[in-house]
mmCIF file of N, CA and C in Angstrom:
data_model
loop_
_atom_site.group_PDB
_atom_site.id
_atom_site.type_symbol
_atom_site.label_atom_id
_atom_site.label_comp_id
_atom_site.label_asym_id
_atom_site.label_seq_id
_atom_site.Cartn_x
_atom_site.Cartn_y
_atom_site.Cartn_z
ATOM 1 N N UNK A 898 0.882 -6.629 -17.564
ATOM 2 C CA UNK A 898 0.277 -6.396 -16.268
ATOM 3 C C UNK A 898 -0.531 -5.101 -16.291
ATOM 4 N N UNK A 899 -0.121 -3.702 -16.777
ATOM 5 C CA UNK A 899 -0.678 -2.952 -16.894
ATOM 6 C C UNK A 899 -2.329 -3.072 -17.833
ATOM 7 N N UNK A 900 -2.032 -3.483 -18.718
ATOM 8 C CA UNK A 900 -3.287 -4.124 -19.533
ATOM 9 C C UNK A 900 -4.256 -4.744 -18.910
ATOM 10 N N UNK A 901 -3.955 -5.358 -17.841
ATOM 11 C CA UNK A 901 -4.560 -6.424 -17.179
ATOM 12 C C UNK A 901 -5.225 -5.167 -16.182
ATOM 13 N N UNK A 902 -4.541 -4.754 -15.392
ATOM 14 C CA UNK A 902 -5.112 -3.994 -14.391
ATOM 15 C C UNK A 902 -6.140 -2.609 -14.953
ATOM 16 N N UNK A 903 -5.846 -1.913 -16.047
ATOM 17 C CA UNK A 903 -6.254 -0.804 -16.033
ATOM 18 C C UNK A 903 -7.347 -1.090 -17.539
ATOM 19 N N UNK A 904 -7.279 -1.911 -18.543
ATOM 20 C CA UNK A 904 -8.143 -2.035 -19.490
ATOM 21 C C UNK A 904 -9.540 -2.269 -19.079
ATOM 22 N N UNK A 905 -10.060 -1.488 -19.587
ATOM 23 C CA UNK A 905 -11.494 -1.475 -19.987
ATOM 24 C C UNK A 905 -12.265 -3.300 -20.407
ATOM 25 N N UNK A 906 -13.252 -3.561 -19.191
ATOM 26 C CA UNK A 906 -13.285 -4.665 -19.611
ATOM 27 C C UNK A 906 -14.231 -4.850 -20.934
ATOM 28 N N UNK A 907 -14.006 -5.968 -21.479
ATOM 29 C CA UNK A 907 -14.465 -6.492 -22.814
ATOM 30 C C UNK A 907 -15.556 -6.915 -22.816
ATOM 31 N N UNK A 908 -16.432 -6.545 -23.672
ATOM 32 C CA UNK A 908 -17.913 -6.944 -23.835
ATOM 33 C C UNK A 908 -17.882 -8.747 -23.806
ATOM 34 N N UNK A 909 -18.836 -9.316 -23.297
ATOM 35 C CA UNK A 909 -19.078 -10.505 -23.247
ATOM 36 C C UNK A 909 -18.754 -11.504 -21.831
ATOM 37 N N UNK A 910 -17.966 -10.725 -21.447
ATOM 38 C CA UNK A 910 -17.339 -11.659 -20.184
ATOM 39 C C UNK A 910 -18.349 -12.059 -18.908
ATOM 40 N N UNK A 911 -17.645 -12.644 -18.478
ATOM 41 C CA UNK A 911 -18.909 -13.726 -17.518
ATOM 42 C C UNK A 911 -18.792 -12.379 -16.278
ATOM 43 N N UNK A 912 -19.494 -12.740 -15.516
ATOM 44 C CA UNK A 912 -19.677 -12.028 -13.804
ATOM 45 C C UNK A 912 -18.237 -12.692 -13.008
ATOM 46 N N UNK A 913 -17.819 -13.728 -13.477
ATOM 47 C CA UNK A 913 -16.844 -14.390 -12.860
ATOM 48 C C UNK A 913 -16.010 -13.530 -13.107
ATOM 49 N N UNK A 914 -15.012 -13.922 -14.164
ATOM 50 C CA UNK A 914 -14.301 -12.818 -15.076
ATOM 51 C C UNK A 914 -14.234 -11.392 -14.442
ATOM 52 N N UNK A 915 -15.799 -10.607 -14.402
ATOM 53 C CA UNK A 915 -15.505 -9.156 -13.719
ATOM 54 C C UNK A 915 -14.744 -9.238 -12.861
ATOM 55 N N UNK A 916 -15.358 -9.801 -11.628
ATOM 56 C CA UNK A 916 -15.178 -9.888 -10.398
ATOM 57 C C UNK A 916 -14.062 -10.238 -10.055
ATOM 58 N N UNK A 917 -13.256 -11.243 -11.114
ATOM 59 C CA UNK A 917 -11.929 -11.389 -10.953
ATOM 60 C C UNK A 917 -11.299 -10.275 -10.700
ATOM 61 N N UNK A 918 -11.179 -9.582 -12.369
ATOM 62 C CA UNK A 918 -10.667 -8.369 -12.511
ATOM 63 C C UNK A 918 -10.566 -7.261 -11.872
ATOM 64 N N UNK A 919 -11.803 -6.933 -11.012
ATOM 65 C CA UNK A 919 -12.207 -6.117 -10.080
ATOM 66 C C UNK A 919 -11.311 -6.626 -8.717
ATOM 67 N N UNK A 920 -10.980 -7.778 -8.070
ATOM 68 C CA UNK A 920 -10.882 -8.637 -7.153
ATOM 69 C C UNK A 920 -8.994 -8.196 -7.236
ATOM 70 N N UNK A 921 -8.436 -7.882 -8.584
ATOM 71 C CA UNK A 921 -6.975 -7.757 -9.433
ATOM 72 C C UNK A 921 -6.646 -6.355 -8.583
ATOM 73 N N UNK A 922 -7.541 -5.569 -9.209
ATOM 74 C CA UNK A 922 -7.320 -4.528 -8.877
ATOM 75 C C UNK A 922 -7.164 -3.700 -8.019
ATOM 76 N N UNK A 923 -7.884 -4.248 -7.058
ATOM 77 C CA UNK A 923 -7.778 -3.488 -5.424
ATOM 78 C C UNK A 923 -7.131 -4.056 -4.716
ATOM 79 N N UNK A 924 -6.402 -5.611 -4.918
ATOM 80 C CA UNK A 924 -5.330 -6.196 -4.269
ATOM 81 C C UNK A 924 -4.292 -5.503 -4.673
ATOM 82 N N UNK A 925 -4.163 -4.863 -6.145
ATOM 83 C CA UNK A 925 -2.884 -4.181 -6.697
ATOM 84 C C UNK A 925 -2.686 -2.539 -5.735
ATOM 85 N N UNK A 926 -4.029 -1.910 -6.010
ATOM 86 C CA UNK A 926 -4.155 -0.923 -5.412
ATOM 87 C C UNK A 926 -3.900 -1.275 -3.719
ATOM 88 N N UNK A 927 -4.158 -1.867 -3.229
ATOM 89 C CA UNK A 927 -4.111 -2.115 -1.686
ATOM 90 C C UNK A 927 -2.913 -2.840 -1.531
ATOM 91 N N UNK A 928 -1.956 -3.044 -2.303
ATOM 92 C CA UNK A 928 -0.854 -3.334 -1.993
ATOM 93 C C UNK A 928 0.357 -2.357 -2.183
ATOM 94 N N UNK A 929 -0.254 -1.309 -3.267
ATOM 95 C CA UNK A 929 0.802 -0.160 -3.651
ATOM 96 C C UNK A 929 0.757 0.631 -2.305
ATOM 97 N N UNK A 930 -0.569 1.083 -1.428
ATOM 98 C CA UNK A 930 -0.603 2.155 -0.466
ATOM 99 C C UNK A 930 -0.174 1.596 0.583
ATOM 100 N N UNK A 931 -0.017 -0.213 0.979
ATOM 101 C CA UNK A 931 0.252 -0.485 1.977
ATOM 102 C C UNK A 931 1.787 -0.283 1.896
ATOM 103 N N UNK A 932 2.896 -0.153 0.198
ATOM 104 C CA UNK A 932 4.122 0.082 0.856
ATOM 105 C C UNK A 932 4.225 1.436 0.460
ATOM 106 N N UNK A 933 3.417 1.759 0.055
ATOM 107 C CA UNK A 933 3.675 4.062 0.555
ATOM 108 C C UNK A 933 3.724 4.225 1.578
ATOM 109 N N UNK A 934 3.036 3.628 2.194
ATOM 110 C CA UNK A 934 2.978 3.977 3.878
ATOM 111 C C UNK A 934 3.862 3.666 4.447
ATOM 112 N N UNK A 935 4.370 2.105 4.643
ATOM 113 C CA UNK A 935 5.847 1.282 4.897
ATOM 114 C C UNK A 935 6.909 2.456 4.777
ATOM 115 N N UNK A 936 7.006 2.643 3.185
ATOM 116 C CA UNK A 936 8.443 3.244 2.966
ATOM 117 C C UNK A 936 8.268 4.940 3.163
ATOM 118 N N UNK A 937 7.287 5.191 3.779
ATOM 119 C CA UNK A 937 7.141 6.413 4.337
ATOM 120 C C UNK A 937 7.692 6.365 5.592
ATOM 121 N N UNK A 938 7.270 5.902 6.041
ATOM 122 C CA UNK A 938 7.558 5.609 7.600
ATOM 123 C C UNK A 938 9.040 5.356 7.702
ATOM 124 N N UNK A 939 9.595 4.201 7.341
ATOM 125 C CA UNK A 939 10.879 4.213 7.043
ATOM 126 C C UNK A 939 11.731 5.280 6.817
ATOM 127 N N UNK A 940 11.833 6.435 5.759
ATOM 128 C CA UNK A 940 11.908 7.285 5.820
ATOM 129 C C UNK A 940 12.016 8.252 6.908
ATOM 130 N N UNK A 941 10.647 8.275 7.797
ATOM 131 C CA UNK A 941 10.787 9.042 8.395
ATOM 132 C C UNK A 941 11.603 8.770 9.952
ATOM 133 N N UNK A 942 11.323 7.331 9.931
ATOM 134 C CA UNK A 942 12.358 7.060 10.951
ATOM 135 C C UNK A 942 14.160 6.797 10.922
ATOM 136 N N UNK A 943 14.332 7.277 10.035
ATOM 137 C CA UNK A 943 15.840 7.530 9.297
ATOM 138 C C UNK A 943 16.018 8.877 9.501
ATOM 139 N N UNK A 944 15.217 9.624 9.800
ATOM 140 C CA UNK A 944 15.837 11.236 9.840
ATOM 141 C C UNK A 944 16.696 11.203 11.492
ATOM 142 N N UNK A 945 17.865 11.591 10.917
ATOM 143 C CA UNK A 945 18.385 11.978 12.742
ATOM 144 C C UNK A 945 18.611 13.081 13.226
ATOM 145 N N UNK A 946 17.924 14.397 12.451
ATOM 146 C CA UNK A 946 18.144 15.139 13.086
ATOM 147 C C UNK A 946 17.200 16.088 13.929
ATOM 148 N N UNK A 947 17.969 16.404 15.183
ATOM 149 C CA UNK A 947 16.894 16.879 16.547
ATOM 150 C C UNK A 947 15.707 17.465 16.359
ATOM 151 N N UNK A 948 15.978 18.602 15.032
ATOM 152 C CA UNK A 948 14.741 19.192 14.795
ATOM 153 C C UNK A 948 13.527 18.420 13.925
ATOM 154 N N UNK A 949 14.229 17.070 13.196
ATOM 155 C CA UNK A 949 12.753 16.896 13.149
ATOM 156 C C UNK A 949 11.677 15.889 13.664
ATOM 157 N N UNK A 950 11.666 16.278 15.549
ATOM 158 C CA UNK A 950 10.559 15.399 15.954
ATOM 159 C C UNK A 950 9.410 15.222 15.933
ATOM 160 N N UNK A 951 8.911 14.810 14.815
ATOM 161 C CA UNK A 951 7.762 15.109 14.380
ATOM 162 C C UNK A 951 7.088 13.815 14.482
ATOM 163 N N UNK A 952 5.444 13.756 14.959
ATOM 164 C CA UNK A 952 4.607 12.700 14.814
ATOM 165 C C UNK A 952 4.686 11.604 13.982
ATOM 166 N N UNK A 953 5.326 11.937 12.986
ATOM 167 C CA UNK A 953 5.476 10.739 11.797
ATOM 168 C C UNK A 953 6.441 10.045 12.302
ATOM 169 N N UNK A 954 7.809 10.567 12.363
ATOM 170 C CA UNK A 954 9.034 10.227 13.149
ATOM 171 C C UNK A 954 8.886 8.954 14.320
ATOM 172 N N UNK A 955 7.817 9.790 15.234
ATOM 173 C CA UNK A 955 8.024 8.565 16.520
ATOM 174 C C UNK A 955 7.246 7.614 16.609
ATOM 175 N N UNK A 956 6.239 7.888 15.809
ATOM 176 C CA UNK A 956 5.156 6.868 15.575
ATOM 177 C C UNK A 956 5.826 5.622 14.618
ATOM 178 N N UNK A 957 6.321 6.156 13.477
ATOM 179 C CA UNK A 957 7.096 5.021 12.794
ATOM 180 C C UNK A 957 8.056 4.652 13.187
ATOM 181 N N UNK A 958 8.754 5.065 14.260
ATOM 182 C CA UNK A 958 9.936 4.396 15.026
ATOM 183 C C UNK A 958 9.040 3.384 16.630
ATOM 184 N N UNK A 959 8.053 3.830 16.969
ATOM 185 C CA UNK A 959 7.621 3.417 17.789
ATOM 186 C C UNK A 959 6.816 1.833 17.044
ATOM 187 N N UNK A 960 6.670 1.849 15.759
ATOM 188 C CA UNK A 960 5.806 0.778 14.882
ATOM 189 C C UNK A 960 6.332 0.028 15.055
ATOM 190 N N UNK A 961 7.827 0.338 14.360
ATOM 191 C CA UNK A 961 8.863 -0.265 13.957
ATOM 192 C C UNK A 961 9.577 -1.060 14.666
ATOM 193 N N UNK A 962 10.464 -0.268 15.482
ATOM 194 C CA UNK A 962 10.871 -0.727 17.123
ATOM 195 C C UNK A 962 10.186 -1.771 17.492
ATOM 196 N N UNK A 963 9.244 -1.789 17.679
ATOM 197 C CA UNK A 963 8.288 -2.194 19.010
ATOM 198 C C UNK A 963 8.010 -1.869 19.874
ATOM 199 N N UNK A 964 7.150 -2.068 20.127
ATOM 200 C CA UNK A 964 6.233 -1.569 21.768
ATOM 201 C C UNK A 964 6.979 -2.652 23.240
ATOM 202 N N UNK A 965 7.666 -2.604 24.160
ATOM 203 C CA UNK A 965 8.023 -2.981 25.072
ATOM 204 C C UNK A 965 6.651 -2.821 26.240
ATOM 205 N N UNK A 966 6.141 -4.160 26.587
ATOM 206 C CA UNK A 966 4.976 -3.995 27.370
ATOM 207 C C UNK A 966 6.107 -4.382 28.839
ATOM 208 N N UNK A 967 5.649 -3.794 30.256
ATOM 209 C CA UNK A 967 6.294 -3.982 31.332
ATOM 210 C C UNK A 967 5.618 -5.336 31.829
#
């Protein structure tokens, strides 16, 4: 997998082929930051203590939770 994602592509290959590869890569990349963020958040909504109410905190508990519309 690593080979796949990060090698240097090979002389000869079609436009298809690139574009695949290219197409590999930013689904890989755009799937690693979408769970940095996840398990960030998580994280931060696991802290219980008073002092740290911090923006990250209520926002990822507010994500998380859910929003209660009246």
């Amino acid at each position: 997998m690593i080979n796949k994602l990060f090698a240097s592509p090979k002389s000869g290959i079609t436009d298809d082929e690139y574009r695949a590869k290219i197409k590999y890569q930013v689904n890989f990349l755009t799937i690693a930051i979408i769970l940095t963020v996840v398990i960030t958040m998580l994280l931060a909504s696991l802290q219980k203590s008073p002092a740290s109410r911090s923006f990250l905190r209520g926002f990822s508990s507010g994500i998380l939770d859910g929003v209660s519309v009246p």
